[in-house]
Amino acid sequence: MSVIRKGKETASEGKRKPQRVPSAAALNRRMRNSEKKRATILDAALSTFSKYGLHGASIDQIALQADVSKTNLFYYFSNKEELYVSVLRELLDLWLKPLRAFTVEQDPIEAIRDYVRVKLEFSRDHPAESRLFCMEVMQGAPLMLTELQQPLHDLVENKIEVIQTWIDQGKLAPVEPYHLVFSLWATTQHYADFRVQVEAVAGKTLEDPDFFQETLTSLETIILNGVRPR
Amino acid sequence: MSVIRKGKETASEGKRKPQRVPSAAALNRRMRNSEKKRATILDAALSTFSKYGLHGASIDQIALQADVSKTNLFYYFSNKEELYVSVLRELLDLWLKPLRAFTVEQDPIEAIRDYVRVKLEFSRDHPAESRLFCMEVMQGAPLMLTELQQPLHDLVENKIEVIQTWIDQGKLAPVEPYHLVFSLWATTQHYADFRVQVEAVAGKTLEDPDFFQETLTSLETIILNGVRPR
DNA sequence: GTCTATATTTAGATAGAC
DNA sequence: GTCTATCTAAATATAGAC
C-alpha cells in the first residue's frame, strides 16, 4: 500500500528541489500552473472514463482531450490506474456531500425535499460523475472499496439514526430507514445514469427546466405521499 | 447494417451444407450440441462482461470460463462485438418482460405490488443481467440503442396509458406516469446494480430471504403510501 | 468443429535529449 | 516539464492442418 501511495504524489514532490531558489511568487505561479494542468487532465479523464469505462478509455484519448501529450500526462500521473483512482477520490466526497446535510433538528419532510432537489441537481449538473460512480460501484468498486466502505458506512449509520429518531417522534411513517436512503439514491441518480433511457421514453432530460421541475414534483409526491389514492 | 447482420449468423449458417445427408436424429443431436455450446459461451460472456465491461473483459477469459478454446469461440461468434451484442439481445427481452404484465383490467395497487416483487426477484436471481444492462444504457447504449429505443418506447407508451387510465378512474393518485415507471425501475434495480453499496451499508443482500422480504415491504410502503405520516 | 501457430493492432509505459 | 522515439505486453483475430 505504501508503495502505491508513494507513487501517487511523485509528481508534486518532484517540484521541491529547484536548482536555485525562486521567488515565492514564482513558486506560487508554478504551483498554480501545475495544479491547473492536473485539474485539466483529471477533468478529461472523468469525462472519458465515464463514457467508456476504465478499460474502454485510452490514455491517448484523455491526453488529446486535455490537450497534453501522452508522455506529459504520465509526468503528472504515473500510470492509468493512479489517474483513475484520483478521479474517483474527488468524486466520492462530492457524491456523499448532500447526505451530510441531514440533521435531527430539521423537519424531515423539508429535509427529504431538499435532498431530492440537491441530488437531482447533481444528476443534472454532474452526470459524468454520477455515471462513473455508478460504474465503479457496479463492478464491485475494486479500486474504491476500501475508501468507500468505511466513510460510507459511518455516514449512513449516522443518518439512519436521524431517520429513526424522526420515525420515533412520529414525524415520519415507519419504514426501514436503509430502504428510504436507497430509494432516495436510486430514484434521483436514475435520471443521470439512465439518461438515454429516460430520453428514449420521455423524450426529455433534466436539462429541460420544465422536465426538471416535473421530475422534482413527481419524486416528492411519490416518496412523500405514495401513489395510493387517499 | 445488412453487412453486420449478415456476419452475425455466419456460424449457424455454416452448418447447412453437410457432405452427406445425416439422419434427422443426428442433425438434432448436432444442433443441440451446437446450441448448447453457444449457450455456454453466452453464459460465460454475460458473467464476464457484467463484471469487467465490454473492454475490460477479454475473449481469453470468456473462453476459459466457457471451457472452450479461443479459436473455437471465434467459430461460434465471429468477433467480440457480435458476442457482446448477442448477450445484450437476450437480455433486453428478459428485462422488459415484467412490464408487459401491466393491463388496465388489473387492480393498480396489486399490479404495482406484483411488479415490484417480480423486479426484485430479477435483481436477486439475475444480477449479472441487471448490471450489464445498466452498464450498456449508462454508456449511451451504443450497441443497443437502435434495438432498445423502438420497442422500449412503444411498450412504455402503452403502459403509460394504462397508468393514466387508472389515475383518471381515481384508482391511483395523480402523478406523472413516466416518473412512476422510472421510480419502479430505479428502486428495484438498485439492489442488483449497487449491490456492493447495499452490502456496505446494510450488511445484507437480496439473497438473504429476510432482507428480501424486508426490502419488498419497504419499497411497497414507500411507493404506495409514502413516508409522510398520516 | 477443433487445434496450433501466428499475424496484427493497440495501448500502456519508459529512455533519454532538451 | 516537455518532447521524440521506442519498448513491451496484451488482446483480437486469422491461416491452415487435421
XYZ file of C-alpha atoms (C1' of nucleotides) in Angstrom:
496
model
C 0.000 0.000 0.000
C 2.720 2.458 0.959
C 4.359 1.795 -2.369
C 1.219 2.777 -4.215
C 0.654 5.890 -2.154
C 4.268 6.902 -2.656
C 3.994 6.685 -6.399
C 0.876 8.762 -6.334
C 2.483 12.007 -5.166
C 5.742 11.686 -7.064
C 4.848 14.417 -9.489
C 4.151 17.142 -6.946
C 7.066 16.097 -4.764
C 9.417 16.500 -7.687
C 8.903 20.237 -7.511
C 10.578 20.558 -4.130
C 14.179 20.668 -5.343
C 14.665 23.693 -7.585
C 18.262 24.283 -8.720
C 18.201 27.828 -7.455
C 15.791 29.445 -5.079
C 12.899 31.068 -6.954
C 10.790 33.858 -5.535
C 7.687 32.918 -3.565
C 5.598 34.458 -6.319
C 7.267 32.333 -8.952
C 6.703 29.248 -6.861
C 3.054 30.093 -6.496
C 2.731 30.701 -10.168
C 4.408 27.436 -10.984
C 2.212 25.653 -8.453
C -0.863 27.193 -9.903
C 0.080 26.162 -13.424
C 0.891 22.674 -12.337
C -2.301 22.316 -10.349
C -4.259 23.719 -13.254
C -2.822 21.134 -15.602
C -3.529 18.330 -13.185
C -7.086 19.572 -12.926
C -7.446 19.735 -16.693
C -6.222 16.174 -17.020
C -8.500 14.980 -14.231
C -11.391 16.657 -15.963
C -10.693 14.995 -19.281
C -10.184 11.700 -17.503
C -13.521 11.945 -15.719
C -15.339 12.670 -18.925
C -13.619 9.887 -20.863
C -13.745 7.230 -18.148
C -17.428 7.920 -17.572
C -18.154 7.416 -21.254
C -16.063 4.332 -21.955
C -15.155 2.831 -18.597
C -11.712 2.255 -17.135
C -10.614 -0.149 -19.857
C -12.568 1.384 -22.717
C -10.936 4.760 -22.207
C -7.390 5.156 -23.511
C -4.668 7.433 -22.237
C -4.313 8.718 -25.778
C -7.912 9.886 -25.791
C -7.619 11.541 -22.412
C -4.364 13.264 -23.286
C -5.872 14.502 -26.526
C -8.906 15.882 -24.766
C -6.807 17.534 -22.063
C -4.563 18.916 -24.806
C -1.346 17.457 -23.404
C 0.978 14.847 -24.827
C 0.697 11.305 -23.573
C 4.225 11.439 -22.160
C 3.393 14.644 -20.399
C 0.309 13.104 -18.884
C 2.499 10.346 -17.464
C 4.601 13.009 -15.829
C 1.602 14.048 -13.755
C 0.083 10.635 -13.168
C 2.474 7.759 -13.149
C 0.026 5.259 -14.584
C -3.518 4.792 -15.746
C -4.811 3.330 -12.535
C -3.467 6.178 -10.458
C -5.240 8.626 -12.722
C -8.439 6.660 -12.436
C -8.283 6.418 -8.665
C -7.545 10.135 -8.410
C -10.710 10.836 -10.349
C -12.709 8.526 -8.097
C -11.357 10.045 -4.927
C -12.554 13.517 -5.904
C -15.898 12.009 -6.811
C -16.624 10.301 -3.545
C -16.582 13.479 -1.496
C -18.854 15.245 -3.922
C -21.215 12.310 -4.038
C -21.561 11.962 -0.284
C -21.931 15.660 0.430
C -25.734 16.016 0.134
C -26.383 13.282 2.682
C -24.278 15.064 5.313
C -26.932 17.772 5.447
C -29.455 15.538 7.260
C -29.704 16.559 10.951
C -32.267 15.726 13.635
C -33.166 19.367 14.097
C -34.615 19.628 10.575
C -38.182 18.962 9.659
C -37.958 15.556 7.939
C -40.369 16.462 5.172
C -38.286 19.502 4.329
C -35.054 17.546 4.686
C -36.233 14.944 2.197
C -37.472 17.628 -0.171
C -34.119 19.366 -0.042
C -32.248 16.142 -0.507
C -34.203 15.139 -3.576
C -33.692 18.567 -5.096
C -29.953 18.668 -4.403
C -29.453 15.139 -5.726
C -31.453 15.890 -8.846
C -29.343 18.987 -9.393
C -26.299 16.795 -9.042
C -27.691 14.419 -11.649
C -28.315 17.349 -13.943
C -25.041 19.193 -13.386
C -22.644 16.286 -12.879
C -23.900 13.390 -14.964
C -20.371 12.180 -15.712
C -19.556 11.963 -12.008
C -22.794 10.157 -11.341
C -22.222 7.615 -14.065
C -18.607 6.923 -13.237
C -19.518 6.404 -9.621
C -22.274 4.050 -10.664
C -19.970 2.097 -12.949
C -17.330 1.686 -10.315
C -19.765 0.558 -7.635
C -21.478 -1.765 -10.078
C -18.247 -3.547 -10.903
C -17.667 -4.174 -7.228
C -15.758 -0.940 -6.615
C -12.451 -2.838 -6.864
C -10.405 0.339 -6.674
C -12.559 2.226 -4.241
C -13.934 -0.356 -1.879
C -11.503 0.340 0.941
C -12.105 4.062 0.703
C -15.803 3.659 0.142
C -16.756 1.162 2.751
C -15.678 2.903 5.933
C -16.767 6.513 5.344
C -19.957 5.416 3.638
C -20.893 3.015 6.374
C -20.175 5.557 9.108
C -22.048 8.343 7.417
C -25.076 6.244 6.643
C -25.081 4.686 10.109
C -25.359 8.171 11.486
C -28.132 9.245 9.112
C -30.072 6.066 9.768
C -30.237 7.121 13.405
C -31.524 10.529 12.428
C -34.263 8.976 10.321
C -35.137 6.500 13.080
C -35.473 9.373 15.543
C -37.869 11.130 13.188
C -39.918 7.955 12.953
C -39.952 7.519 16.742
C -41.139 11.102 17.062
C -43.990 10.314 14.692
C -42.695 12.803 12.154
C -42.174 10.105 9.543
C -44.127 6.952 8.727
C -42.498 3.756 9.964
C -40.230 2.417 7.244
C -36.886 0.705 7.462
C -34.515 3.704 7.216
C -31.968 1.893 4.997
C -34.510 1.446 2.288
C -35.610 5.047 2.379
C -31.984 6.050 1.823
C -31.632 3.546 -1.026
C -34.845 4.758 -2.632
C -33.685 8.347 -2.479
C -30.349 7.449 -4.036
C -31.847 5.221 -6.690
C -34.640 7.479 -7.900
C -32.538 10.622 -8.132
C -29.499 9.026 -9.759
C -31.632 7.267 -12.280
C -32.050 10.448 -14.303
C -28.296 10.754 -14.779
C -27.296 7.117 -15.048
C -30.172 6.064 -17.303
C -30.310 9.323 -19.153
C -30.539 7.714 -22.605
C -33.359 5.503 -21.430
C -35.185 8.434 -19.889
C -34.733 10.300 -23.123
C -35.896 7.324 -25.185
C -39.049 7.076 -23.096
C -39.901 10.636 -22.089
C -38.102 12.494 -24.863
C -36.608 14.919 -22.354
C -33.710 15.260 -19.930
C -33.128 17.182 -16.718
C -31.521 19.959 -18.717
C -35.026 20.920 -19.761
C -36.158 23.163 -16.873
C -39.792 22.121 -17.161
C -38.861 18.472 -17.088
C -36.574 19.070 -14.130
C -39.424 20.681 -12.185
C -41.849 17.957 -13.187
C -39.385 15.289 -12.079
C -38.803 17.017 -8.762
C -42.518 17.335 -8.065
C -43.210 13.758 -9.099
C -40.472 12.257 -6.947
C -41.567 14.330 -3.959
C -45.128 13.176 -4.444
C -44.220 9.518 -4.809
C -41.806 9.381 -1.895
C -43.752 11.591 0.496
C -47.333 10.639 -0.324
C -47.142 7.443 -2.349
C -49.382 6.650 -5.293
C -52.269 5.095 -3.385
C -55.205 7.483 -3.581
C -56.289 8.934 -0.223
C -26.295 -2.536 -41.402
C -27.023 -5.535 -43.594
C -23.326 -6.314 -43.594
C -23.259 -6.500 -39.825
C -26.387 -8.609 -39.626
C -25.032 -10.926 -42.297
C -21.855 -11.584 -40.384
C -23.839 -12.297 -37.276
C -25.386 -15.555 -38.441
C -22.438 -16.909 -40.388
C -21.636 -19.564 -37.820
C -25.040 -21.232 -37.711
C -25.471 -20.959 -41.476
C -22.254 -22.882 -41.990
C -23.952 -25.988 -40.671
C -26.381 -26.221 -43.600
C -24.090 -27.992 -46.080
C -23.154 -31.436 -44.737
C -21.155 -33.607 -47.169
C -23.624 -36.477 -46.849
C -27.110 -36.456 -45.543
C -27.185 -37.319 -41.815
C -30.251 -38.719 -40.094
C -32.720 -36.294 -38.599
C -31.769 -37.546 -35.163
C -28.099 -36.891 -35.812
C -28.934 -33.423 -37.035
C -30.939 -32.767 -33.935
C -28.176 -34.021 -31.752
C -25.616 -31.886 -33.515
C -27.928 -28.923 -33.313
C -28.468 -29.491 -29.664
C -24.738 -29.740 -29.006
C -24.028 -26.691 -31.030
C -26.799 -24.704 -29.373
C -25.631 -25.899 -26.010
C -22.122 -24.683 -26.668
C -23.375 -21.344 -27.900
C -25.410 -21.042 -24.736
C -22.432 -21.925 -22.571
C -20.338 -19.275 -24.265
C -23.113 -16.712 -23.973
C -23.391 -17.512 -20.314
C -19.692 -17.070 -19.679
C -19.751 -13.887 -21.730
C -22.622 -12.447 -19.734
C -20.895 -13.138 -16.489
C -17.550 -11.746 -17.630
C -18.878 -8.677 -19.449
C -21.024 -7.777 -16.474
C -18.017 -7.906 -14.183
C -15.455 -6.094 -16.315
C -17.367 -4.324 -19.053
C -17.051 -4.768 -22.804
C -13.422 -3.673 -22.951
C -12.345 -4.963 -19.569
C -13.414 -8.491 -20.421
C -11.123 -10.478 -22.692
C -12.022 -13.266 -25.064
C -9.386 -15.375 -23.333
C -11.205 -15.062 -20.028
C -14.579 -15.858 -21.554
C -13.235 -18.849 -23.468
C -11.560 -20.141 -20.332
C -14.733 -19.813 -18.306
C -16.821 -21.468 -21.018
C -14.183 -24.183 -21.269
C -13.595 -23.792 -24.987
C -10.505 -22.667 -26.845
C -10.318 -19.103 -28.024
C -10.218 -20.210 -31.660
C -13.237 -22.350 -31.060
C -15.105 -19.446 -29.577
C -14.418 -17.476 -32.749
C -16.011 -20.274 -34.673
C -19.300 -19.609 -32.929
C -19.087 -15.834 -32.729
C -17.100 -14.148 -35.428
C -15.882 -11.327 -33.235
C -16.077 -9.825 -29.788
C -18.730 -7.280 -30.597
C -21.035 -9.879 -32.096
C -20.728 -11.914 -28.929
C -21.440 -8.854 -26.822
C -24.466 -7.837 -28.843
C -25.807 -11.395 -28.714
C -25.655 -11.253 -24.948
C -27.433 -7.916 -24.909
C -30.169 -9.069 -27.232
C -31.114 -11.937 -24.933
C -31.066 -9.537 -22.040
C -33.438 -6.979 -23.410
C -36.347 -9.369 -23.705
C -35.862 -10.649 -20.213
C -35.542 -7.144 -18.844
C -38.708 -5.849 -20.474
C -40.848 -8.856 -19.655
C -42.208 -7.803 -16.245
C -43.561 -4.529 -17.564
C -45.637 -6.319 -20.200
C -47.809 -7.707 -17.418
C -49.455 -4.332 -16.703
C -53.035 -4.288 -18.041
C -55.949 -1.957 -17.396
C -58.073 -4.777 -16.029
C -55.775 -5.270 -13.031
C -56.117 -3.521 -9.740
C -53.301 -0.955 -9.883
C -52.246 -1.486 -6.282
C -51.901 -5.204 -6.934
C -50.209 -4.601 -10.277
C -47.572 -2.378 -8.671
C -47.091 -4.861 -5.836
C -46.560 -7.664 -8.325
C -44.230 -5.601 -10.430
C -42.016 -4.664 -7.506
C -41.831 -8.272 -6.410
C -41.018 -9.625 -9.865
C -38.384 -6.960 -10.448
C -36.798 -7.604 -7.066
C -36.716 -11.289 -7.862
C -34.997 -10.403 -11.115
C -32.448 -8.340 -9.209
C -31.859 -11.258 -6.892
C -31.779 -14.029 -9.494
C -30.192 -12.214 -12.437
C -27.798 -9.631 -11.023
C -25.365 -10.055 -13.907
C -28.086 -9.314 -16.443
C -29.205 -6.313 -14.459
C -25.730 -4.886 -14.204
C -24.773 -5.442 -17.816
C -27.975 -3.796 -18.933
C -27.252 -0.874 -16.628
C -23.709 -0.531 -17.912
C -24.753 -0.547 -21.518
C -27.517 2.009 -21.021
C -25.242 4.174 -18.924
C -22.637 4.370 -21.654
C -25.264 5.546 -24.076
C -26.265 2.071 -25.254
C -24.084 2.460 -28.349
C -24.685 -1.120 -29.424
C -28.269 -1.440 -28.311
C -29.820 1.943 -28.846
C -31.477 1.110 -32.149
C -32.921 -2.103 -30.766
C -33.761 -0.548 -27.438
C -35.353 2.687 -28.459
C -38.261 1.463 -30.537
C -39.573 -1.485 -28.509
C -38.948 0.299 -25.241
C -40.683 3.445 -26.372
C -43.672 1.530 -27.714
C -44.034 -0.648 -24.661
C -43.747 2.213 -22.219
C -46.058 4.398 -24.289
C -48.659 1.701 -23.909
C -48.129 1.245 -20.169
C -48.205 4.993 -19.592
C -51.727 4.934 -20.994
C -52.707 2.138 -18.629
C -51.399 4.100 -15.666
C -53.104 7.275 -16.854
C -56.399 5.396 -17.102
C -56.023 4.189 -13.526
C -55.389 7.770 -12.429
C -58.415 9.032 -14.363
C -60.525 6.345 -12.678
C -59.299 7.592 -9.303
C -57.618 4.279 -8.592
C -54.201 5.902 -8.364
C -53.069 9.284 -7.056
C -52.283 11.828 -9.779
C -48.608 11.529 -10.664
C -46.861 11.854 -13.981
C -46.877 8.195 -15.162
C -43.364 8.354 -16.625
C -41.892 9.082 -13.269
C -43.749 6.290 -11.564
C -42.272 3.890 -14.103
C -38.782 5.334 -13.591
C -39.121 5.103 -9.818
C -40.167 1.468 -10.047
C -37.236 0.661 -12.302
C -34.727 2.613 -10.253
C -35.628 1.369 -6.796
C -35.836 -2.286 -7.722
C -32.683 -2.385 -9.858
C -30.708 -0.583 -7.235
C -30.381 -3.745 -5.161
C -28.652 -5.545 -8.010
C -26.663 -2.732 -9.580
C -25.463 -1.224 -6.303
C -25.188 -4.499 -4.526
C -21.771 -3.778 -3.011
C -23.012 -0.458 -1.736
C -26.114 -2.037 -0.267
C -23.919 -4.624 1.359
C -21.502 -1.993 2.663
C -24.382 -0.107 4.219
C -26.905 -2.726 5.280
C -24.591 -5.704 5.548
C -27.046 -7.881 3.628
C -28.094 -8.721 0.091
C -31.305 -9.922 -1.518
C -30.063 -13.480 -1.247
C -30.890 -13.259 2.427
C -34.621 -14.181 2.490
C -35.372 -11.921 5.444
C -33.688 -8.992 3.795
C -35.541 -9.722 0.554
C -38.878 -9.631 2.380
C -37.930 -6.500 4.278
C -36.906 -4.787 1.039
C -40.121 -5.795 -0.663
C -42.266 -4.497 2.204
C -40.315 -1.276 2.461
C -40.498 -0.465 -1.242
C -44.208 -1.213 -1.313
C -44.743 1.060 1.660
C -42.689 3.899 0.233
C -44.163 3.786 -3.254
C -47.760 3.088 -2.281
C -48.095 5.119 0.919
C -45.099 7.444 1.014
C -43.186 8.335 4.137
C -45.309 11.259 5.274
C -47.185 10.182 8.401
C -50.958 10.057 8.055
C -15.623 -28.397 -35.398
C -11.361 -28.117 -33.248
C -6.457 -27.314 -32.916
C -1.507 -24.981 -33.328
C 0.799 -21.302 -34.788
C 0.978 -16.734 -35.980
C -0.271 -12.173 -37.783
C -1.846 -7.551 -36.458
C -3.106 -3.780 -33.772
C -3.469 -1.116 -29.902
C -2.272 0.942 -25.850
C 0.300 1.341 -21.619
C 4.688 2.741 -20.328
C 9.803 4.215 -20.460
C 14.508 6.259 -22.074
C 16.913 9.964 -22.779
C 17.591 14.533 -25.111
C 16.493 19.258 -24.431
C 8.435 19.922 -17.605
C 8.097 18.609 -22.178
C 9.360 16.196 -26.365
C 10.665 12.204 -29.862
C 11.427 7.696 -30.300
C 10.827 3.254 -28.792
C 9.817 -0.919 -25.996
C 6.625 -4.271 -24.391
C 2.589 -6.749 -23.387
C -1.906 -7.903 -24.275
C -5.617 -8.979 -26.871
C -8.267 -9.502 -31.165
C -8.345 -12.102 -34.986
C -6.880 -15.317 -38.909
C -4.477 -19.247 -41.622
C -4.330 -23.638 -42.426
C -3.745 -28.534 -40.813
C -6.462 -32.338 -39.067
